[in-house]
Amino acid sequence: MATVRRNTLVVDFSVLPVKPNAADIEKFLRNNLEIEMASIKNLQCHTIRNCTFIEMRDIVAAERVASMHHLKHSMAAGGKNFNIPVYVEDAATNVRIHDLPPGMSNEVVAEHMKAYGKIKSVARELWKKFFIGIPNGVRVVRIELDKHIPSFIRIQGQLTAVSYKSQIPTCRKCGRTAHPKQKCSAAAAQQKKREEETMELPNVASVQQKQEATNSIHSVADNPEPNVTIDISTEQVAERSNKRQQRSNSHPVSSCEFNPPPQKNQP
């Protein structure tokens, strides 16, 4: 039994906050996609995915419609307009990338994500039930995966969460397969190492301080301060000499004669 859809065009109404009825779907297909009913082999409204599968007569017709009308037409819901994705059903996967800044372009996202496979399209997701019609910050990348995408990646330095159907969850800290309800052993080991290094830092600083103090003592002993010299000009010397002379004149030194004590008469 064949389980793969072939030559199938997908008109994705899942971007709408409510499911459109059959009349609205027919009106959208006729007025916007301009598909001739004769070129349609089968048309199915998928209940779970909220999209319409249109099986065309050949893949060329399906690809032509997709290239001409993908995100080019909108449908109103809740007073807002929502651009409707139109693409060919293939092996591509819708990958949701969260938390990126609005200023980062879709081209930058596509350039980074091509490392994981062939990019089909990149679009900005809109709010459905709340803040209807406003971009919610999620980028939807349609990609034919060549390899598994981790649950957390960095795009231009921005850490972002990634989710898609059949994804293998990975740990945000170590990047390996997620270990729910358990602490990340790799992250715990790194944290312990950082704590040990932090505890050693004061001892290292103390040793450095002691070494600097010892070096300072040796430096003073080896290089004593030189004798201080005073530079006195000739004028200052003469001025000080005059002052001493003036003090000498104002307080003359009296000369004292030495008189020997009187001698006693001999008997």
Coordinates of C-alpha atoms in Angstrom, one line a residue:
M1 CA 0.0 0.0 0.0
A2 CA 1.4 3.4 -1.0
T3 CA 1.8 5.8 1.9
V4 CA 3.6 8.6 0.2
R5 CA 1.7 11.3 -1.6
R6 CA 2.8 12.0 -5.1
N7 CA 2.4 15.2 -7.2
T8 CA 0.5 16.6 -4.2
L9 CA 0.1 20.3 -3.5
V10 CA -0.5 21.4 0.1
V11 CA -2.5 24.5 0.9
D12 CA -1.8 24.9 4.6
F13 CA -4.6 26.5 6.5
S14 CA -3.1 25.6 9.9
V15 CA -1.8 29.1 10.2
L16 CA -5.3 30.3 10.8
P17 CA -6.8 30.5 14.3
V18 CA -9.9 28.6 13.1
K19 CA -10.6 26.0 10.5
P20 CA -12.1 27.4 7.3
N21 CA -15.2 25.7 5.9
A22 CA -15.5 24.0 2.5
A23 CA -17.0 27.1 0.9
D24 CA -14.1 29.3 2.0
I25 CA -11.6 26.8 0.8
E26 CA -13.2 26.5 -2.6
K27 CA -13.3 30.3 -2.9
F28 CA -9.7 30.6 -2.0
L29 CA -8.6 28.0 -4.5
R30 CA -10.6 29.4 -7.4
N31 CA -9.9 33.1 -6.8
N32 CA -6.2 32.9 -5.8
L33 CA -4.6 29.7 -7.1
E34 CA -6.6 29.7 -10.3
I35 CA -6.3 25.9 -10.5
E36 CA -8.2 24.2 -13.3
M37 CA -10.4 21.5 -11.9
A38 CA -9.5 19.3 -14.9
S39 CA -5.8 19.2 -13.7
I40 CA -6.8 18.0 -10.2
K41 CA -6.7 14.2 -9.7
N42 CA -7.8 14.3 -6.0
L43 CA -8.6 16.9 -3.4
Q44 CA -8.7 16.1 0.3
C45 CA -9.3 18.3 3.4
H46 CA -7.1 16.9 6.1
T47 CA -8.9 17.1 9.5
I48 CA -5.9 16.8 11.8
R49 CA -3.4 18.9 9.9
N50 CA -6.0 21.5 8.9
C51 CA -4.7 21.7 5.3
T52 CA -5.9 20.8 1.8
F53 CA -4.1 18.2 -0.3
I54 CA -4.5 18.7 -4.0
E55 CA -3.1 15.8 -6.1
M56 CA -2.2 17.1 -9.5
R57 CA -1.8 15.2 -12.7
D58 CA 2.0 15.7 -12.7
I59 CA 4.7 17.1 -10.5
V60 CA 5.5 19.9 -12.8
A61 CA 2.1 21.4 -12.4
A62 CA 2.3 21.1 -8.6
E63 CA 5.7 22.8 -8.4
R64 CA 4.6 25.6 -10.7
V65 CA 1.5 26.4 -8.6
A66 CA 3.6 26.3 -5.4
S67 CA 6.4 28.6 -6.8
M68 CA 3.8 31.1 -7.9
H69 CA 1.5 31.2 -4.9
H70 CA 3.5 30.3 -1.7
L71 CA 2.6 32.9 0.9
K72 CA 1.4 35.3 -1.8
H73 CA -2.3 35.2 -0.8
S74 CA -4.1 35.8 2.5
M75 CA -7.3 34.7 4.2
A76 CA -9.1 36.8 6.9
A77 CA -9.8 35.4 10.3
G78 CA -10.5 37.2 13.6
G79 CA -10.2 40.6 11.8
K80 CA -6.6 39.8 10.6
N81 CA -5.1 38.6 7.4
F82 CA -3.0 35.5 7.3
N83 CA -0.7 34.5 4.4
I84 CA -1.3 30.9 3.4
P85 CA 1.6 28.6 2.7
V86 CA 1.4 26.6 -0.5
Y87 CA 4.0 23.9 -1.2
V88 CA 4.6 20.5 -2.6
E89 CA 4.2 17.6 -0.2
D90 CA 7.6 15.9 -0.1
A91 CA 10.2 14.6 2.4
A92 CA 10.6 18.1 3.9
T93 CA 10.0 18.8 7.6
N94 CA 8.6 21.9 9.2
V95 CA 11.2 23.0 11.7
R96 CA 10.2 25.7 14.3
I97 CA 13.0 27.9 15.5
H98 CA 12.1 30.0 18.6
D99 CA 13.5 33.0 20.4
L100 CA 15.3 34.8 17.5
P101 CA 15.2 38.6 17.5
P102 CA 12.8 40.1 14.9
G103 CA 15.7 42.0 13.2
M104 CA 17.4 38.8 12.1
S105 CA 16.4 38.1 8.5
N106 CA 15.0 34.9 7.1
E107 CA 18.0 34.8 4.8
V108 CA 20.4 34.6 7.8
V109 CA 18.3 31.8 9.3
A110 CA 18.3 29.9 6.0
E111 CA 22.0 30.3 5.6
H112 CA 22.6 28.8 9.0
M113 CA 20.0 26.0 8.7
K114 CA 21.3 24.7 5.3
A115 CA 24.0 22.8 7.3
Y116 CA 21.2 20.4 8.3
G117 CA 19.6 19.9 4.9
K118 CA 18.0 21.4 1.8
I119 CA 16.0 24.5 2.6
K120 CA 12.6 24.8 0.9
S121 CA 11.3 28.0 2.6
V122 CA 11.5 30.2 5.7
A123 CA 8.5 32.0 7.1
R124 CA 7.5 34.0 10.2
E125 CA 4.8 32.3 12.3
L126 CA 1.8 34.4 13.4
W127 CA -0.2 34.3 16.6
K128 CA -3.5 32.4 16.2
K129 CA -5.7 32.6 19.3
F130 CA -4.0 35.6 21.1
F131 CA -2.6 38.7 19.5
I132 CA -4.1 37.4 16.3
G133 CA -2.1 38.1 13.1
I134 CA 1.0 39.5 14.9
P135 CA 4.3 37.6 14.3
N136 CA 5.1 35.6 17.4
G137 CA 8.9 35.4 16.9
V138 CA 8.9 31.8 15.6
R139 CA 10.5 31.0 12.2
V140 CA 9.2 28.0 10.4
V141 CA 11.8 26.4 8.2
R142 CA 10.7 23.8 5.7
I143 CA 13.7 21.6 5.1
E144 CA 14.7 18.2 3.8
L145 CA 16.7 17.0 6.7
D146 CA 20.1 15.4 6.1
K147 CA 20.9 15.0 9.8
H148 CA 19.4 15.5 13.2
I149 CA 19.0 19.1 14.5
P150 CA 19.8 19.5 18.3
S151 CA 17.1 20.9 20.5
F152 CA 19.2 24.0 21.1
I153 CA 21.4 25.8 18.6
R154 CA 23.1 29.2 18.1
I155 CA 22.5 31.4 15.2
Q156 CA 24.8 34.5 15.1
G157 CA 25.4 34.0 18.8
Q158 CA 21.7 33.8 19.7
L159 CA 20.7 30.7 21.6
T160 CA 17.5 29.3 20.3
A161 CA 15.2 26.3 20.8
V162 CA 14.4 24.1 17.9
S163 CA 11.5 21.7 17.6
Y164 CA 10.0 19.5 14.9
K165 CA 8.2 16.2 14.5
S166 CA 10.2 13.1 15.4
Q167 CA 13.0 15.2 16.8
I168 CA 15.4 13.5 19.2
P169 CA 15.5 15.8 22.3
T170 CA 19.0 16.9 23.4
C171 CA 20.3 18.5 26.6
R172 CA 20.7 22.3 26.5
K173 CA 23.9 22.2 28.5
C174 CA 25.9 19.3 27.1
G175 CA 24.2 18.8 23.7
R176 CA 23.8 15.0 24.1
T177 CA 20.6 13.1 24.2
A178 CA 18.3 14.6 26.8
H179 CA 18.2 13.0 30.3
P180 CA 14.9 14.0 31.8
K181 CA 14.5 14.2 35.6
Q182 CA 18.2 13.9 35.9
K183 CA 20.9 16.5 36.4
C184 CA 23.4 16.9 33.5
S185 CA 26.5 15.2 34.7
A186 CA 28.7 17.1 32.2
A187 CA 27.3 20.4 33.4
A188 CA 27.7 19.4 37.0
A189 CA 31.4 18.5 36.4
Q190 CA 32.1 21.8 34.8
Q191 CA 30.4 23.6 37.6
K192 CA 32.4 21.7 40.2
K193 CA 35.6 22.6 38.3
R194 CA 34.7 26.3 38.3
E195 CA 34.0 26.2 42.0
E196 CA 37.3 24.6 42.8
E197 CA 39.2 27.1 40.7
T198 CA 37.3 29.9 42.4
M199 CA 38.3 28.5 45.9
E200 CA 41.9 28.4 44.9
L201 CA 42.0 32.0 43.7
P202 CA 42.4 33.7 47.3
N203 CA 45.4 31.4 48.1
V204 CA 47.1 32.4 44.9
A205 CA 46.5 36.1 45.6
S206 CA 47.9 35.7 49.1
V207 CA 51.1 34.1 47.8
Q208 CA 51.4 36.9 45.3
Q209 CA 51.0 39.5 48.0
K210 CA 53.6 37.9 50.2
Q211 CA 56.0 37.7 47.3
E212 CA 55.5 41.3 46.4
A213 CA 56.1 42.3 50.1
T214 CA 59.3 40.3 50.2
N215 CA 60.5 41.8 46.9
S216 CA 59.8 45.3 48.3
I217 CA 61.9 44.7 51.4
H218 CA 64.8 43.4 49.4
S219 CA 64.5 46.4 47.1
V220 CA 64.8 48.8 50.0
A221 CA 67.8 47.0 51.5
D222 CA 69.6 46.9 48.2
N223 CA 68.9 50.5 47.3
P224 CA 69.0 52.8 50.4
E225 CA 67.8 56.3 50.0
P226 CA 70.7 58.6 48.9
N227 CA 71.8 61.4 51.2
V228 CA 69.6 64.4 50.9
T229 CA 71.4 67.5 49.6
I230 CA 70.2 71.0 50.0
D231 CA 70.9 73.5 47.3
I232 CA 71.5 76.9 48.8
S233 CA 72.3 79.9 46.6
T234 CA 75.1 82.4 47.3
E235 CA 72.6 85.1 48.2
Q236 CA 71.0 82.9 50.8
V237 CA 74.4 82.1 52.4
A238 CA 75.3 85.9 52.5
E239 CA 71.9 86.7 54.0
R240 CA 72.3 84.1 56.8
S241 CA 75.8 85.4 57.5
N242 CA 74.6 89.0 57.9
K243 CA 71.9 87.9 60.3
R244 CA 74.4 86.1 62.5
Q245 CA 76.6 89.1 62.5
Q246 CA 73.7 91.4 63.5
R247 CA 72.9 89.1 66.4
S248 CA 76.5 89.1 67.5
N249 CA 76.7 92.9 67.5
S250 CA 73.5 93.3 69.5
H251 CA 74.8 90.9 72.2
P252 CA 78.6 91.6 72.5
V253 CA 80.6 89.1 74.4
S254 CA 82.4 90.7 77.5
S255 CA 86.0 89.7 78.1
C256 CA 86.7 88.5 81.6
E257 CA 90.1 88.9 83.3
F258 CA 91.3 86.0 85.3
N259 CA 92.4 87.0 88.8
P260 CA 94.1 84.3 90.7
P261 CA 93.0 83.9 94.3
P262 CA 95.1 85.8 96.9
Q263 CA 97.9 83.9 98.5
K264 CA 98.2 83.5 102.2
N265 CA 101.3 84.9 104.0
Q266 CA 103.8 82.4 105.1
P267 CA 104.6 82.6 108.8

